[in-house]
PDB file of C-alpha atoms in Angstrom:
ATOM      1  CA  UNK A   8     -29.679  38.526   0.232  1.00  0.00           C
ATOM      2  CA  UNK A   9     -31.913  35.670   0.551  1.00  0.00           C
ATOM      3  CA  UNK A  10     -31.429  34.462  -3.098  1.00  0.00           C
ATOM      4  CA  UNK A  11     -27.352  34.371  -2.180  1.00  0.00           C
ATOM      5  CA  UNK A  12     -27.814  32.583   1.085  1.00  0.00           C
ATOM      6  CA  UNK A  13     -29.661  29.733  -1.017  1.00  0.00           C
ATOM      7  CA  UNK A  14     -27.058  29.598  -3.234  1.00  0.00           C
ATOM      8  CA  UNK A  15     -24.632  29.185  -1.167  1.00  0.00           C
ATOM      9  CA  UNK A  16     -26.485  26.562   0.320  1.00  0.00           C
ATOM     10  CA  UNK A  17     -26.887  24.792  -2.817  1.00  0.00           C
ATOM     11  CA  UNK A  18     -23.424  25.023  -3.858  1.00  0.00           C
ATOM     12  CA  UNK A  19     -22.635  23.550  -0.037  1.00  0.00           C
ATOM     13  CA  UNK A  20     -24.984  20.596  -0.733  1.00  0.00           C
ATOM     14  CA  UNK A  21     -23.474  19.462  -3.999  1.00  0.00           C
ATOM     15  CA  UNK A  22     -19.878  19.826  -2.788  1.00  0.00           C
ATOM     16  CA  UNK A  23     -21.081  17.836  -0.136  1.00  0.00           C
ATOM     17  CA  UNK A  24     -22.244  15.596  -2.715  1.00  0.00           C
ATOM     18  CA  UNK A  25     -19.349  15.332  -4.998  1.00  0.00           C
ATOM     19  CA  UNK A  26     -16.991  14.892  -1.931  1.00  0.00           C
ATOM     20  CA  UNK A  27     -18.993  12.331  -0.505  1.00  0.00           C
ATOM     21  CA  UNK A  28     -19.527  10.078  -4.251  1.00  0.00           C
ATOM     22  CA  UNK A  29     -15.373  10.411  -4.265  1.00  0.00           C
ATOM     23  CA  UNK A  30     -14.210   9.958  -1.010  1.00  0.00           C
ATOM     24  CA  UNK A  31     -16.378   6.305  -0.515  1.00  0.00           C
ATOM     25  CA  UNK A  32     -15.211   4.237  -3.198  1.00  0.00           C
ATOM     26  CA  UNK A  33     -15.743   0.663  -2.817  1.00  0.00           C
ATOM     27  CA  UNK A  34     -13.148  -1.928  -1.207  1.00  0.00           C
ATOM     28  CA  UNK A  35     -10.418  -2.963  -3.469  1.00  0.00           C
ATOM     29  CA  UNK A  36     -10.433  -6.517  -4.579  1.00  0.00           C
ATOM     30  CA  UNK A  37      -7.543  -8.408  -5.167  1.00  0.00           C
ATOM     31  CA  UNK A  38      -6.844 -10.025  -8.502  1.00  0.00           C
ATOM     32  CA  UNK A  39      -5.993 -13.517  -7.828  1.00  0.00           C
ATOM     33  CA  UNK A  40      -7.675 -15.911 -10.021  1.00  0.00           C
ATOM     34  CA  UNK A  41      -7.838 -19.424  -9.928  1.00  0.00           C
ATOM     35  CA  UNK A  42      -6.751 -21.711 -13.004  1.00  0.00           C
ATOM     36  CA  UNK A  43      -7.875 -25.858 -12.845  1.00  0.00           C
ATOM     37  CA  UNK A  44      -5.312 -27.323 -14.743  1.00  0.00           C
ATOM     38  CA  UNK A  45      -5.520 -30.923 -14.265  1.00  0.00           C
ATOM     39  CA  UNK A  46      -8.170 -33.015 -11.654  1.00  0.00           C
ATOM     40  CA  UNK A  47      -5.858 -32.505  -9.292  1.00  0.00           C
ATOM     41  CA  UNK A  48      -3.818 -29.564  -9.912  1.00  0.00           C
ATOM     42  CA  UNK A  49      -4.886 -25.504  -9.927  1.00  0.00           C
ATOM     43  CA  UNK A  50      -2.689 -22.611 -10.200  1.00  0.00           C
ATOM     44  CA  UNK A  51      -3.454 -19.298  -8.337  1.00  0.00           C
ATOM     45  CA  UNK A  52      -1.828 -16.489  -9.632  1.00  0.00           C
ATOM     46  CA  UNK A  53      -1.417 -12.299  -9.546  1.00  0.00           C
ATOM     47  CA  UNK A  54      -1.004 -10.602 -12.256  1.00  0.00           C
ATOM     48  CA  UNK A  55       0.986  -6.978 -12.182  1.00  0.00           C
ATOM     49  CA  UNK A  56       2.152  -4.112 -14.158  1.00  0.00           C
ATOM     50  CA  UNK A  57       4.959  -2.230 -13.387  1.00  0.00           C
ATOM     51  CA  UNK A  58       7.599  -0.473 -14.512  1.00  0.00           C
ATOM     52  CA  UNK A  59      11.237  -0.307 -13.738  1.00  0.00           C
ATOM     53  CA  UNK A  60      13.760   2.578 -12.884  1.00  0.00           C
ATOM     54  CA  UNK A  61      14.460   3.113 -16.089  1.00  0.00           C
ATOM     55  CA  UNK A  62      10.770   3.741 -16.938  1.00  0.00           C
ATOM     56  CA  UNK A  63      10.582  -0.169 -19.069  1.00  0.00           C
ATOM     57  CA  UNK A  64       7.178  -1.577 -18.432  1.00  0.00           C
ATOM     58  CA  UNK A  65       7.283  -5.337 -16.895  1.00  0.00           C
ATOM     59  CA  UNK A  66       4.207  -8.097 -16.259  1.00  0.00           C
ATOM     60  CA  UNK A  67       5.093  -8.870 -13.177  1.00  0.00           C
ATOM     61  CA  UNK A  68       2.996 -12.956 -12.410  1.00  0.00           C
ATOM     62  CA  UNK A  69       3.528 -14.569  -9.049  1.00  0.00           C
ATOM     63  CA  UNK A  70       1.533 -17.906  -8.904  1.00  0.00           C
ATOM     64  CA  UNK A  71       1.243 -21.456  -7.070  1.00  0.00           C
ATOM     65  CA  UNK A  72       0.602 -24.461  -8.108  1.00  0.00           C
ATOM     66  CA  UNK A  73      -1.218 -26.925  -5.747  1.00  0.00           C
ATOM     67  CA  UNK A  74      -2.101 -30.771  -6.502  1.00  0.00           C
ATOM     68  CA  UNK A  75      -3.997 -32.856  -3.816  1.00  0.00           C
ATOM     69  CA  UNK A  76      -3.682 -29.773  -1.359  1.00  0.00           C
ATOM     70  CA  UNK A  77      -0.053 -29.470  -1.422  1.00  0.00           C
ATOM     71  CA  UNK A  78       2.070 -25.979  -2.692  1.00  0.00           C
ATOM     72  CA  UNK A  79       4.332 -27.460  -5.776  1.00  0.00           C
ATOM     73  CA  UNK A  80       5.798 -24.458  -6.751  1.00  0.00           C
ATOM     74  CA  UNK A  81       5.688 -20.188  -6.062  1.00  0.00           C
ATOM     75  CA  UNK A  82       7.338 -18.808  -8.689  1.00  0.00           C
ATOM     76  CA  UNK A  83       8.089 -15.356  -9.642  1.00  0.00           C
ATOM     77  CA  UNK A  84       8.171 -14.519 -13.819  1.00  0.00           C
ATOM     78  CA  UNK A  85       8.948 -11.184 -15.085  1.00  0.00           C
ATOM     79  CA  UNK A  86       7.649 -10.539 -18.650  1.00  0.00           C
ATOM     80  CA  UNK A  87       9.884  -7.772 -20.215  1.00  0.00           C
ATOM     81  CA  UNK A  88       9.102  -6.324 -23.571  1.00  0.00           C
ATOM     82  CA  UNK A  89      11.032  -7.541 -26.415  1.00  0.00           C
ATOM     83  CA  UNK A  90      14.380  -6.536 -27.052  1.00  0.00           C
ATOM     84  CA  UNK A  91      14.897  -6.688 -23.134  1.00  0.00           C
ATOM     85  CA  UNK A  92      16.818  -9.776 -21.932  1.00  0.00           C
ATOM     86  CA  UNK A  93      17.618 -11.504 -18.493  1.00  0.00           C
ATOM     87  CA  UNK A  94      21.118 -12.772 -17.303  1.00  0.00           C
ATOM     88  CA  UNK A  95      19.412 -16.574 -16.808  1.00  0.00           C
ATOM     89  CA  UNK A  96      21.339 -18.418 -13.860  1.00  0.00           C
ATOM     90  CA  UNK A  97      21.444 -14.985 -11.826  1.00  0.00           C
ATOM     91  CA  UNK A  98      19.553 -14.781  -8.915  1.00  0.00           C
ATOM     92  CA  UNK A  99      17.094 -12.287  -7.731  1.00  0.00           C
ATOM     93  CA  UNK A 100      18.034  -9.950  -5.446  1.00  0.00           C
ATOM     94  CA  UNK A 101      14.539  -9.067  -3.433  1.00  0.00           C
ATOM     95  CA  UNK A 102      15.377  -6.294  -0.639  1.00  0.00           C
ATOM     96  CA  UNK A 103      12.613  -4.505   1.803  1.00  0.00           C
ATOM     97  CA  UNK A 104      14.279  -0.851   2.508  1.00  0.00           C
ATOM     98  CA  UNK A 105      18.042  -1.252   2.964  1.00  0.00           C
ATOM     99  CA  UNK A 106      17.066  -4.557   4.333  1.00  0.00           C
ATOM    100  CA  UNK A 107      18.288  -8.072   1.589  1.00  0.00           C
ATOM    101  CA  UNK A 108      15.454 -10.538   2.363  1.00  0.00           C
ATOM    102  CA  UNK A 109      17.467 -12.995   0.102  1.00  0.00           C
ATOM    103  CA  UNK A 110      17.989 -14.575  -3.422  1.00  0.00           C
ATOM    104  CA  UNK A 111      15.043 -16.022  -5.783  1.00  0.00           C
ATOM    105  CA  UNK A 112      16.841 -18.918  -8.168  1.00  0.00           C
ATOM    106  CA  UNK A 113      16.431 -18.588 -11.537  1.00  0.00           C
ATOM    107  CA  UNK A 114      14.846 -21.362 -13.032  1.00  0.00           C
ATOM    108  CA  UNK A 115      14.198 -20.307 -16.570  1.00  0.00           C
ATOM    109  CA  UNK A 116      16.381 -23.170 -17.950  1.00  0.00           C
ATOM    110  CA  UNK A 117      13.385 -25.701 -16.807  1.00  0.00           C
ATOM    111  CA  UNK A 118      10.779 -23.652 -18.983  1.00  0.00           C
ATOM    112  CA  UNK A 119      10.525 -22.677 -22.556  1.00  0.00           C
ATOM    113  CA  UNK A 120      10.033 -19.470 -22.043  1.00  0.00           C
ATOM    114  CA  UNK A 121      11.677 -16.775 -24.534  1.00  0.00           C
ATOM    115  CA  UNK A 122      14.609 -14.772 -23.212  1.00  0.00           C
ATOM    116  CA  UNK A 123      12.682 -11.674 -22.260  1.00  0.00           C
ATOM    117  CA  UNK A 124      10.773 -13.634 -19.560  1.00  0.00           C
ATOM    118  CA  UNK A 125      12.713 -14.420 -15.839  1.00  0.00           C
ATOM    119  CA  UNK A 126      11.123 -17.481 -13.765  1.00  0.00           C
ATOM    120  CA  UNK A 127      12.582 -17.349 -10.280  1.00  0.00           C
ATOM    121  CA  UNK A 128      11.681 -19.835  -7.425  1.00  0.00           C
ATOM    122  CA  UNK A 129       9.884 -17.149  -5.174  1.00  0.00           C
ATOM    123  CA  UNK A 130       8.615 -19.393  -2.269  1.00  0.00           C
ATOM    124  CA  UNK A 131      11.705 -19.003   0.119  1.00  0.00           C
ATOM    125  CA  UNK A 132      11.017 -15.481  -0.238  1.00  0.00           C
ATOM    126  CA  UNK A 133       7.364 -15.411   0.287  1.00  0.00           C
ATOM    127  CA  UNK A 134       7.238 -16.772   3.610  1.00  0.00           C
ATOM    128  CA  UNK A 135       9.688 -14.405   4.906  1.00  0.00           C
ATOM    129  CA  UNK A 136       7.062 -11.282   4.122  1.00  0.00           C
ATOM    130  CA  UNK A 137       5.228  -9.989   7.403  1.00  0.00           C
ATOM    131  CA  UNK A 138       4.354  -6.528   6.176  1.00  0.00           C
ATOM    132  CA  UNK A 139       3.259  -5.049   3.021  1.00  0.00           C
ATOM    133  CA  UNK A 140       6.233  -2.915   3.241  1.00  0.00           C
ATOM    134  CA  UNK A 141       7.197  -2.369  -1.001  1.00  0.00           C
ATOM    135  CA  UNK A 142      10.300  -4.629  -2.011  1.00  0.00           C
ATOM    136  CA  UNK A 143      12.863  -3.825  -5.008  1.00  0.00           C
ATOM    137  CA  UNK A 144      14.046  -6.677  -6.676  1.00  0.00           C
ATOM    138  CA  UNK A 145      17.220  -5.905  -8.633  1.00  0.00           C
ATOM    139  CA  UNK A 146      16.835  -7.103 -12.720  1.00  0.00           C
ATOM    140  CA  UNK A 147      19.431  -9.266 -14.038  1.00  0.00           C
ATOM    141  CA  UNK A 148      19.478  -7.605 -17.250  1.00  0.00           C
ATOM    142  CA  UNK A 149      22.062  -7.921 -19.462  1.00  0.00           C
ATOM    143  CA  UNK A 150      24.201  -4.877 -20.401  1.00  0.00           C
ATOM    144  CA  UNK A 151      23.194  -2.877 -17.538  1.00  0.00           C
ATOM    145  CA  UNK A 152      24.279  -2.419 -14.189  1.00  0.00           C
ATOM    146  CA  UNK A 153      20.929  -2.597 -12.346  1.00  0.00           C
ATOM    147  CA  UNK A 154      17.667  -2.230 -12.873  1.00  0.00           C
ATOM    148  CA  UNK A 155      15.548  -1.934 -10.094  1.00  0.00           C
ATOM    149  CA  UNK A 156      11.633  -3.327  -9.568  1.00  0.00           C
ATOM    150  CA  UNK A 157       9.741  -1.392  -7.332  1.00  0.00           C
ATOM    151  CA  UNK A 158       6.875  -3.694  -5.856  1.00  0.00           C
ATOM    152  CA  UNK A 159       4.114  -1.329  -4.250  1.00  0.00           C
ATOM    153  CA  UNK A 160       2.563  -1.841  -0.997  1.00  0.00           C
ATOM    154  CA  UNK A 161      -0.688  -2.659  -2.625  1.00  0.00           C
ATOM    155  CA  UNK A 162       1.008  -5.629  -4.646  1.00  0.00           C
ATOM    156  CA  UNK A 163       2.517  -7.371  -1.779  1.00  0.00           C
ATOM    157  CA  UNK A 164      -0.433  -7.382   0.531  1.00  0.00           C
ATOM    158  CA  UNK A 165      -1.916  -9.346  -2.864  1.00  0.00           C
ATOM    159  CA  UNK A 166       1.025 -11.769  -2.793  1.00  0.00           C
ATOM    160  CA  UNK A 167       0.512 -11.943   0.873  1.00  0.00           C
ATOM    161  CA  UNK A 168      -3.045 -13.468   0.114  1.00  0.00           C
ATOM    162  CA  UNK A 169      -1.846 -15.043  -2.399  1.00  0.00           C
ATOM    163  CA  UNK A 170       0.385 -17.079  -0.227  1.00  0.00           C
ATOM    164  CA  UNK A 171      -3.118 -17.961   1.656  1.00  0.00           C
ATOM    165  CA  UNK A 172      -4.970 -18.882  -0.920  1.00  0.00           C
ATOM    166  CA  UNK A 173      -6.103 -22.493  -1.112  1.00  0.00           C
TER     167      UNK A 173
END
């Protein structure tokens, strides 16, 4: 009797243990990092991976660019694997719930970047986020209907620093 009543003492201790090494993890850090690119100039950006509703993978990069203290640009590009490619001149639709926050401008024709990649101006559509609530942005993708981009809760409160980043 007394050899099962330390037992299950023991056994009490280390699940004690195990649920205590699990359950305090430590704080999440976002992943905005900071790129110098001239004197003058830095980019900040966030850096995603996510996939769509048809299961395709995406890199999903919002970044600023500020020179002498001033926001330049907040864009929004969306890398999709090759053999996946964007309707360029269609907006972005970005939507929280049933609710259309608005339109992000493609402006891939001002880059060089290959067909597979979107660049939307994002920073009409940043300012208007006051809650981490997820957003679906709806793909331009040619020969498709819709794709849909869920962006998790977790994402947009990075954006949301992101937007306060200096």
């Amino acid at each position: 009797m007394k050899n099962h009543t330390c037992w299950r003492k023991t056994l009490t201790i280390i699940s004690l243990c195990f649920y205590l090494i699990l359950a305090i993890s430590p704080p999440a850090f976002a992943s905005i990092h900071k790129y110098p690119e001239t004197a003058d100039r830095v980019m900040f950006r966030s850096v995603q991976s996510l996939r769509d509703t048809n299961d395709k993978a995406w890199q999903v990069v919002l970044y600023k660019r500020v020179q002498s203290g001033l926001v330049n640009s907040f864009n929004l590009r969306l890398v999709g694997f090759p053999g996946t490619e964007l309707q360029h001149s269609v907006p972005l639709t970005v939507a929280a719930g049933s609710r259309e926050i608005g339109k992000a401008n493609d402006i891939w024709s001002e880059s060089e970047l290959p067909i597979n990649v979107g660049e939307y101006n994002f920073k009409s559509i940043i300012t208007q986020l006051e809650s981490n609530q997820p957003l679906r942005l709806s793909l331009p993708v040619k020969g498709e209907k819709e794709v849909g981009l869920l962006v998790p809760p977790f994402s947009i409160r990075e954006w949301r620093l992101l937007l306060d980043t200096e």
